[in-house]
Amino acid sequence: MTSSTPTPYRGEHDGTPLPAGAPNPPSGPDRHTGESLGREAWRRLKQNRAAMLSLILMVILALVCFIGPYLLPWGLDEVDWNSFQTAPSMTDGHYAGTDANGRDLLVRTLFGGQVSLSVALMATFVSLLIGVIYGAVAGYVGGRTDNLMMRFVDIMYSLPFMFLVILLMVVFGRNIFLIYAAIGAVEWLDMARIVRGQTLALKRREFIEAAHALGVSGPTIVRRHLIPNTLGPVIIYVTLTVPKVILLESFLSFLGLGVQEPLTSWGVLISEGKDMMESAPWMLIVPSVFLAVTLFCLNFLGDGLRDALDPKTR
Amino acid sequence: MTLRRCRVLALLLSLAAGSGQAATLHVDNEGEPGSLDPQKSNNQWDARIQKALFDRLVDVAADGTLIPGLARSWDVSADGTVWTFHLRDARWSDGTPITAEDAVFSLRRLLTPATANRNANLYYAIHNARAVNLGKTPPESLGVDAVDESTLRVTLDHPSGYFLEAMAMAEAAPLPAHVITRGERWITPGNTVVSGAFTLGDWIPQSRLTLDRNPAFYAADTVALDKVVMYPLEDTNDAIRRFRSGRIDLSLAQVPSSRIDWLRTNMPEALQQGPWAGEYFYMFNVRKGPLADARVREALNLVVRRDIITDKILGTGMIPSTRFVPGAVSGQGDATMPGLDAPWPERLSKAKALMKDAGYSPAHPLRLTLRYNTNDDHRKVAVAVAAMWKPLGVETTLYNSEAAVHYAAIHAGQFDVARYGMIATVNDPFDFLGSMAQGGSAAESSGYTNAAFTEAVRESETLASPEARFDALTRAEQQLLDDHAVLPIYEYVASHLVSPRVHGFESNVMDEHPLRFLSITPPTSGE
Amino acid sequence: MLSYILKRLAFAIPTLLIVITISFFLMRVAPGGPFDGERQLPPEIEANLEAVYHLDEPLPMQYLRYMNNLVHGDFGPSFKYKDFSVTELIMQGFPVSLEIGGLAIALALLIGLPLGVIAALKRNSAADYFVMSLALGGIAVPNFVIAPIMALVFGVLLGWLPAGGWNGGAWPNLVLPVVALSIQQIAYIARMMRASMIETLGSHFIRTARAKGLNEMQVVMRHALRPAMLPVVSYLGPAIAGIVTGSVVIEQIFGIPGIGRYFVQGALNRDYTLVMGTVVFYGALIVLMNLLVDLLYSVLDPQIRYDD
């Protein structure tokens, strides 16, 4: 590839290929915004069997986590004094066994799912929101602003996260919103760097320069042309962020910021179960299966969503 | 003589076979040593290496009892304040004789403020020790002097029941004055002059540390191992895996409770357990609030069923505890918390009555925060205790944090109930009870004061007769338990993995396993 | 270009200064100190310890002392590992972490990139789903679970490889930690590469290239690969800085003498000097890696230029 061949991303005409270097109409990327985008994307998503199956499974999983525990005979911190660390059994009502304290593992896993899913959702949202806007602005404005904004990211990368968490806890006490904030605060950095990288490449594209020439304002270009065109890598990276977030939460729990007993989370349950893999394997397997199913669904859904939002795929 | 001939034979064989035939023991030493300087760092795993390198005047046998070390004998004045140690004819690894001056040098250095030794207070019975440690008088004023080349005299201000125990600790080892005075960095591989059974081979931090047999050691003939490789394995599961694959022969780390059951079933021949001088208990903050009320403390104690925690929940063989000083500690009497031997329904109804007396009811429940440092076992115990308190209408909030924050909060008195553990530094009840007496660290945290208790502890420090002393300490302990000042849960048990090929390993109360008494047949391959 | 590099390097100094300053105070304001242990020390002894480490001085004074030492290249002695200076600890451990981390990244790229490209070329086929499910397994099972399982299976049950240990870096000791560390990275790289490649293959200049009669292999290798790697490279910059400075999980599970443990254990022990050492080291590496990434951008996509 030579420098005379631009590397167009999305935002060109569908249909006949244009000769390299030919100006693209600025209206191209507009297809990605507005109401038509949503309906169009949904229509495409529905045609993707893997993605739809994943979506349905995820909804079911979430419902099970949020409603299921109330249908089971055991409470979150209810001790069955006759069953300490017993294997899964259909007869004693502990379908996924019990933990060392005689508490029903299925109930705990489902409650843990509430925590993990909400942490994943919220922390990912925070990182998405900050990371995408920050990265797009830095990349688009460029120059000194970009340099300063990115050095700030470098600084955030380098600070010792543990002390940050401990101090947050001292200042604000411990609550679930702090978990979202603490995780979101570190997870947006990668996102910002990725979006900035994409933006740097995109902003020299014809359709951006054309929009610029037509007098479209900077914020509008960022919002309507740049960000929609970085969504591909962003969606994929989001699906990769979720497992990180869920496991990071268990580290926060170690420090005392995360969820507290008797509440639990998948990350906490898995790290508790890992030492029991030979003596009480169900304690590792049950939460791991829930986490794995969630992640598989999320990834296929992410792929489907990416395809659905990509105008060139059909 | 026979032993020596065997060794010569073994040496010849090893030369013939190339390498790998020397008696090498591969040991999981639990963690990376903080320092090899016996006076600078005192983790259990540091001390193991320090003691292998530096013998003390008083040594420890394989069963944990005190035996003559660099001192072949000692005597004490009738009032228990003047100790005289008679040194044997021994040499440093560089050939220099070990003299009483080395011992004087070491004890002075130990109490010098700049050394900042963490156990210095164990030696405060020595004349002027505290003043020296505070920097108020020069180290030369310390009550230790070399009567002659081979006689050390130590003068105490008052009798000290655990003085010999303290002299057997790593920090009291005579140090090579002629090397240390030359410069600061005196412990590095190839540059270390030692008195113990082993010399320092190579040391790769966080990977391994090698000890080689010291031919200059006074009892070198009795040392069976040619080489010991110590691995600082932080993850006990790593240690177990390496043990199972035959890469290590002995794990001096505690086997985690999550693995005990499995090991008991699958490798019973390798799991060695024995009582250990440690107490696992919950500390009450008795300064203010509901726990200032002795009735509440008694009720909380009554409903905790220790046997369920040790047998069903932990299943590690820990010993349910109804006292403050573990039974394994020498001189421990028969103190016990009243009421805990009653049948269960009686305990429960008494506890309920006490809570009612104290003014708590379902409409006005007792709310407590229970703090513990993050750890699977601590979590399990806390969850169980909270569940056991529930029938009393107690609403417990569990609050975990990493160790530094946990202990900082305890030391600042910011807690209701907090997990605490004490492992004996010296094998003596005073080690536990002294900390709960006025001015003691645990008392500072919990706010516990009781004149009779403090008086009995103080009295024990004036008595030269061990029986009278232990009697005073038992009275003190009974007072503490009558006050329900703490919530004892279990007494520790030390659990180690020991290959059947390792000989000379004996479980003991201080969990001390001097390397010089261990041997191995036949050898293994290692890393 | 050279002036851009020089400018960025000049910026590194204030960036690190800010990092050091914030970290210093952050750490010192946080509750818990290096001497907060199970046994509370008697006040006399705690005072002696504090005096030795100058912790009895006012905080700003300690900060100035630290900065002064730092300017002279002295990171100070470790609080916990007293026989070594922080510099020695990092210099002894870093080559180990670098070797394991470097091999893991090389392995991840070697496997992850082709997997991603294959999945993209055969998108939504059985091959795609198979490859992506494989990659997903690497994300769905956390490394603190997969690593002990590998050590158990290959080290203990099968006995093919050492269950742990470094042994001076002998290759059998490297296999399990490197593979365990790379599994997650393979998944990341493969997933990002697939998405990015699909996107690039859909763009019109690729269709132009195809129209010129190039076969699919030539199209991918000559035209699509480089632009498609852009997001992967963005991710890899900070990721490499993280991986070559060691993973505490992998190091502890396999008993490897890298520096990853110092980041977590140093902080848990409140080993102030050691934590500061790791922060400075990691910070410098982050700055360097992100500079390299920015330079690499213009190699991958010549249109990217840096100017004011």
Tab-separated table of C-alpha atoms in Angstrom, chain B residues 11-180:
chain	number	residue	atom	x	y	z
B	11	LEU	CA	31.095	-37.830	48.976
B	12	LEU	CA	33.128	-40.318	46.959
B	13	LEU	CA	29.965	-41.734	45.482
B	14	SER	CA	28.750	-38.290	44.550
B	15	LEU	CA	32.062	-37.497	42.884
B	16	ALA	CA	31.813	-40.732	40.966
B	17	ALA	CA	28.219	-40.155	39.913
B	18	GLY	CA	28.782	-36.550	38.915
B	19	SER	CA	26.294	-34.490	40.849
B	20	GLY	CA	22.950	-34.728	42.587
B	21	GLN	CA	24.033	-37.316	45.120
B	22	ALA	CA	24.787	-34.904	47.953
B	23	ALA	CA	22.152	-34.796	50.674
B	24	THR	CA	20.140	-31.825	49.515
B	25	LEU	CA	16.864	-30.804	51.105
B	26	HIS	CA	14.414	-28.718	49.087
B	27	VAL	CA	12.308	-26.616	51.413
B	28	ASP	CA	9.346	-24.316	50.877
B	29	ASN	CA	10.242	-21.469	53.199
B	30	GLU	CA	6.923	-19.641	52.815
B	31	GLY	CA	8.259	-16.198	51.851
B	32	GLU	CA	11.171	-14.096	50.728
B	33	PRO	CA	13.379	-13.179	53.708
B	34	GLY	CA	13.199	-9.520	54.666
B	35	SER	CA	16.812	-9.635	55.765
B	36	LEU	CA	19.412	-12.179	56.704
B	37	ASP	CA	20.649	-9.877	59.452
B	38	PRO	CA	19.117	-11.525	62.536
B	39	GLN	CA	18.457	-8.163	64.148
B	40	LYS	CA	16.857	-6.405	61.199
B	41	SER	CA	13.875	-8.551	60.327
B	42	ASN	CA	11.894	-11.190	62.165
B	43	ASN	CA	9.449	-13.006	59.989
B	44	GLN	CA	9.220	-16.672	60.838
B	45	TRP	CA	10.796	-17.477	57.490
B	46	ASP	CA	13.615	-14.973	57.989
B	47	ALA	CA	14.381	-16.453	61.384
B	48	ARG	CA	14.630	-19.982	59.976
B	49	ILE	CA	17.469	-18.930	57.706
B	50	GLN	CA	19.045	-16.637	60.299
B	51	LYS	CA	19.089	-19.445	62.848
B	52	ALA	CA	20.668	-21.819	60.350
B	53	LEU	CA	23.399	-19.243	59.746
B	54	PHE	CA	23.862	-17.994	63.301
B	55	ASP	CA	23.801	-20.233	66.318
B	56	ARG	CA	22.694	-18.700	69.602
B	57	LEU	CA	24.053	-19.213	73.094
B	58	VAL	CA	20.860	-21.182	73.676
B	59	ASP	CA	19.754	-23.389	70.804
B	60	VAL	CA	16.478	-25.122	69.973
B	61	ALA	CA	16.181	-28.877	69.551
B	62	ALA	CA	14.065	-30.637	66.927
B	63	ASP	CA	11.240	-30.960	69.459
B	64	GLY	CA	11.368	-27.249	70.234
B	65	THR	CA	12.962	-27.496	73.657
B	66	LEU	CA	15.935	-25.360	74.651
B	67	ILE	CA	19.363	-26.954	74.534
B	68	PRO	CA	22.908	-25.616	74.903
B	69	GLY	CA	24.131	-23.840	71.799
B	70	LEU	CA	27.238	-21.702	71.639
B	71	ALA	CA	27.032	-21.714	75.435
B	72	ARG	CA	27.803	-25.202	76.720
B	73	SER	CA	26.069	-24.329	80.003
B	74	TRP	CA	24.626	-21.451	82.013
B	75	ASP	CA	23.644	-20.657	85.572
B	76	VAL	CA	21.401	-18.119	87.216
B	77	SER	CA	21.562	-16.392	90.590
B	78	ALA	CA	18.991	-17.362	93.215
B	79	ASP	CA	16.998	-14.138	92.731
B	80	GLY	CA	16.813	-14.835	89.012
B	81	THR	CA	18.571	-11.631	87.922
B	82	VAL	CA	22.142	-12.571	87.058
B	83	TRP	CA	22.681	-15.030	84.227
B	84	THR	CA	26.114	-16.408	83.437
B	85	PHE	CA	26.733	-18.177	80.120
B	86	HIS	CA	29.800	-20.364	79.610
B	87	LEU	CA	30.713	-20.375	75.952
B	88	ARG	CA	32.092	-23.460	74.269
B	89	ASP	CA	35.185	-23.461	72.114
B	90	ALA	CA	33.691	-22.572	68.729
B	91	ARG	CA	34.816	-20.633	65.695
B	92	TRP	CA	33.339	-18.372	63.059
B	93	SER	CA	33.349	-19.771	59.553
B	94	ASP	CA	36.466	-17.697	58.823
B	95	GLY	CA	38.343	-19.389	61.667
B	96	THR	CA	38.173	-16.548	64.200
B	97	PRO	CA	37.190	-17.756	67.697
B	98	ILE	CA	33.673	-16.903	68.896
B	99	THR	CA	34.059	-14.979	72.143
B	100	ALA	CA	31.881	-13.459	74.837
B	101	GLU	CA	32.763	-10.083	73.298
B	102	ASP	CA	30.827	-11.107	70.154
B	103	ALA	CA	27.804	-11.789	72.349
B	104	VAL	CA	28.168	-8.431	74.113
B	105	PHE	CA	28.540	-6.682	70.768
B	106	SER	CA	25.414	-8.373	69.478
B	107	LEU	CA	23.175	-7.554	72.464
B	108	ARG	CA	24.300	-3.933	72.473
B	109	ARG	CA	23.634	-3.697	68.762
B	110	LEU	CA	20.232	-5.326	69.280
B	111	LEU	CA	19.131	-2.575	71.636
B	112	THR	CA	20.708	0.351	69.789
B	113	PRO	CA	17.857	2.554	68.507
B	114	ALA	CA	19.281	2.689	64.977
B	115	THR	CA	18.991	-1.097	64.686
B	116	ALA	CA	15.246	-0.661	65.231
B	117	ASN	CA	14.760	-4.285	66.195
B	118	ARG	CA	11.099	-5.191	66.432
B	119	ASN	CA	11.441	-7.624	69.320
B	120	ALA	CA	13.751	-5.422	71.395
B	121	ASN	CA	11.119	-5.195	74.135
B	122	LEU	CA	11.587	-8.899	74.897
B	123	TYR	CA	15.017	-7.934	76.246
B	124	TYR	CA	13.880	-4.972	78.325
B	125	ALA	CA	14.446	-7.003	81.505
B	126	ILE	CA	18.192	-6.538	80.943
B	127	HIS	CA	19.580	-3.699	83.040
B	128	ASN	CA	19.283	-0.369	81.183
B	129	ALA	CA	17.900	-2.066	78.068
B	130	ARG	CA	14.883	0.176	77.694
B	131	ALA	CA	16.926	3.313	78.271
B	132	VAL	CA	19.420	2.194	75.631
B	133	ASN	CA	16.630	1.359	73.216
B	134	LEU	CA	15.131	4.807	73.774
B	135	GLY	CA	18.504	6.384	73.087
B	136	LYS	CA	18.748	7.783	76.604
B	137	THR	CA	21.934	5.989	77.580
B	138	PRO	CA	24.760	4.651	75.427
B	139	PRO	CA	24.734	0.950	74.467
B	140	GLU	CA	27.830	0.450	76.657
B	141	SER	CA	25.666	0.958	79.759
B	142	LEU	CA	23.661	-2.186	78.946
B	143	GLY	CA	23.809	-4.842	81.666
B	144	VAL	CA	25.873	-7.306	79.652
B	145	ASP	CA	29.593	-7.882	80.044
B	146	ALA	CA	32.254	-10.337	79.046
B	147	VAL	CA	33.787	-11.668	82.232
B	148	ASP	CA	36.447	-13.342	80.123
B	149	GLU	CA	36.813	-14.698	76.588
B	150	SER	CA	34.308	-17.450	77.212
B	151	THR	CA	32.032	-16.103	79.929
B	152	LEU	CA	29.111	-13.766	79.386
B	153	ARG	CA	27.254	-12.179	82.266
B	154	VAL	CA	23.816	-10.656	81.798
B	155	THR	CA	22.282	-8.600	84.613
B	156	LEU	CA	18.512	-8.218	84.736
B	157	ASP	CA	16.499	-5.610	86.612
B	158	HIS	CA	13.888	-8.204	87.554
B	159	PRO	CA	13.421	-11.913	86.941
B	160	SER	CA	12.215	-12.743	83.456
B	161	GLY	CA	10.458	-16.047	82.921
B	162	TYR	CA	11.139	-16.120	79.222
B	163	PHE	CA	14.686	-14.761	79.247
B	164	LEU	CA	16.196	-18.036	78.021
B	165	GLU	CA	13.538	-18.250	75.316
B	166	ALA	CA	14.529	-14.758	74.215
B	167	MET	CA	18.204	-15.726	74.205
B	168	ALA	CA	17.353	-18.576	71.822
B	169	MET	CA	15.808	-16.169	69.310
B	170	ALA	CA	17.618	-15.174	66.154
B	171	GLU	CA	18.180	-11.576	67.289
B	172	ALA	CA	20.190	-12.701	70.328
B	173	ALA	CA	22.735	-14.623	68.252
B	174	PRO	CA	26.329	-13.524	68.783
B	175	LEU	CA	27.426	-11.691	65.661
B	176	PRO	CA	30.875	-11.483	64.062
B	177	ALA	CA	31.959	-8.136	65.476
B	178	HIS	CA	35.195	-8.214	63.500
B	179	VAL	CA	33.233	-8.353	60.223
B	180	ILE	CA	30.330	-6.049	60.996
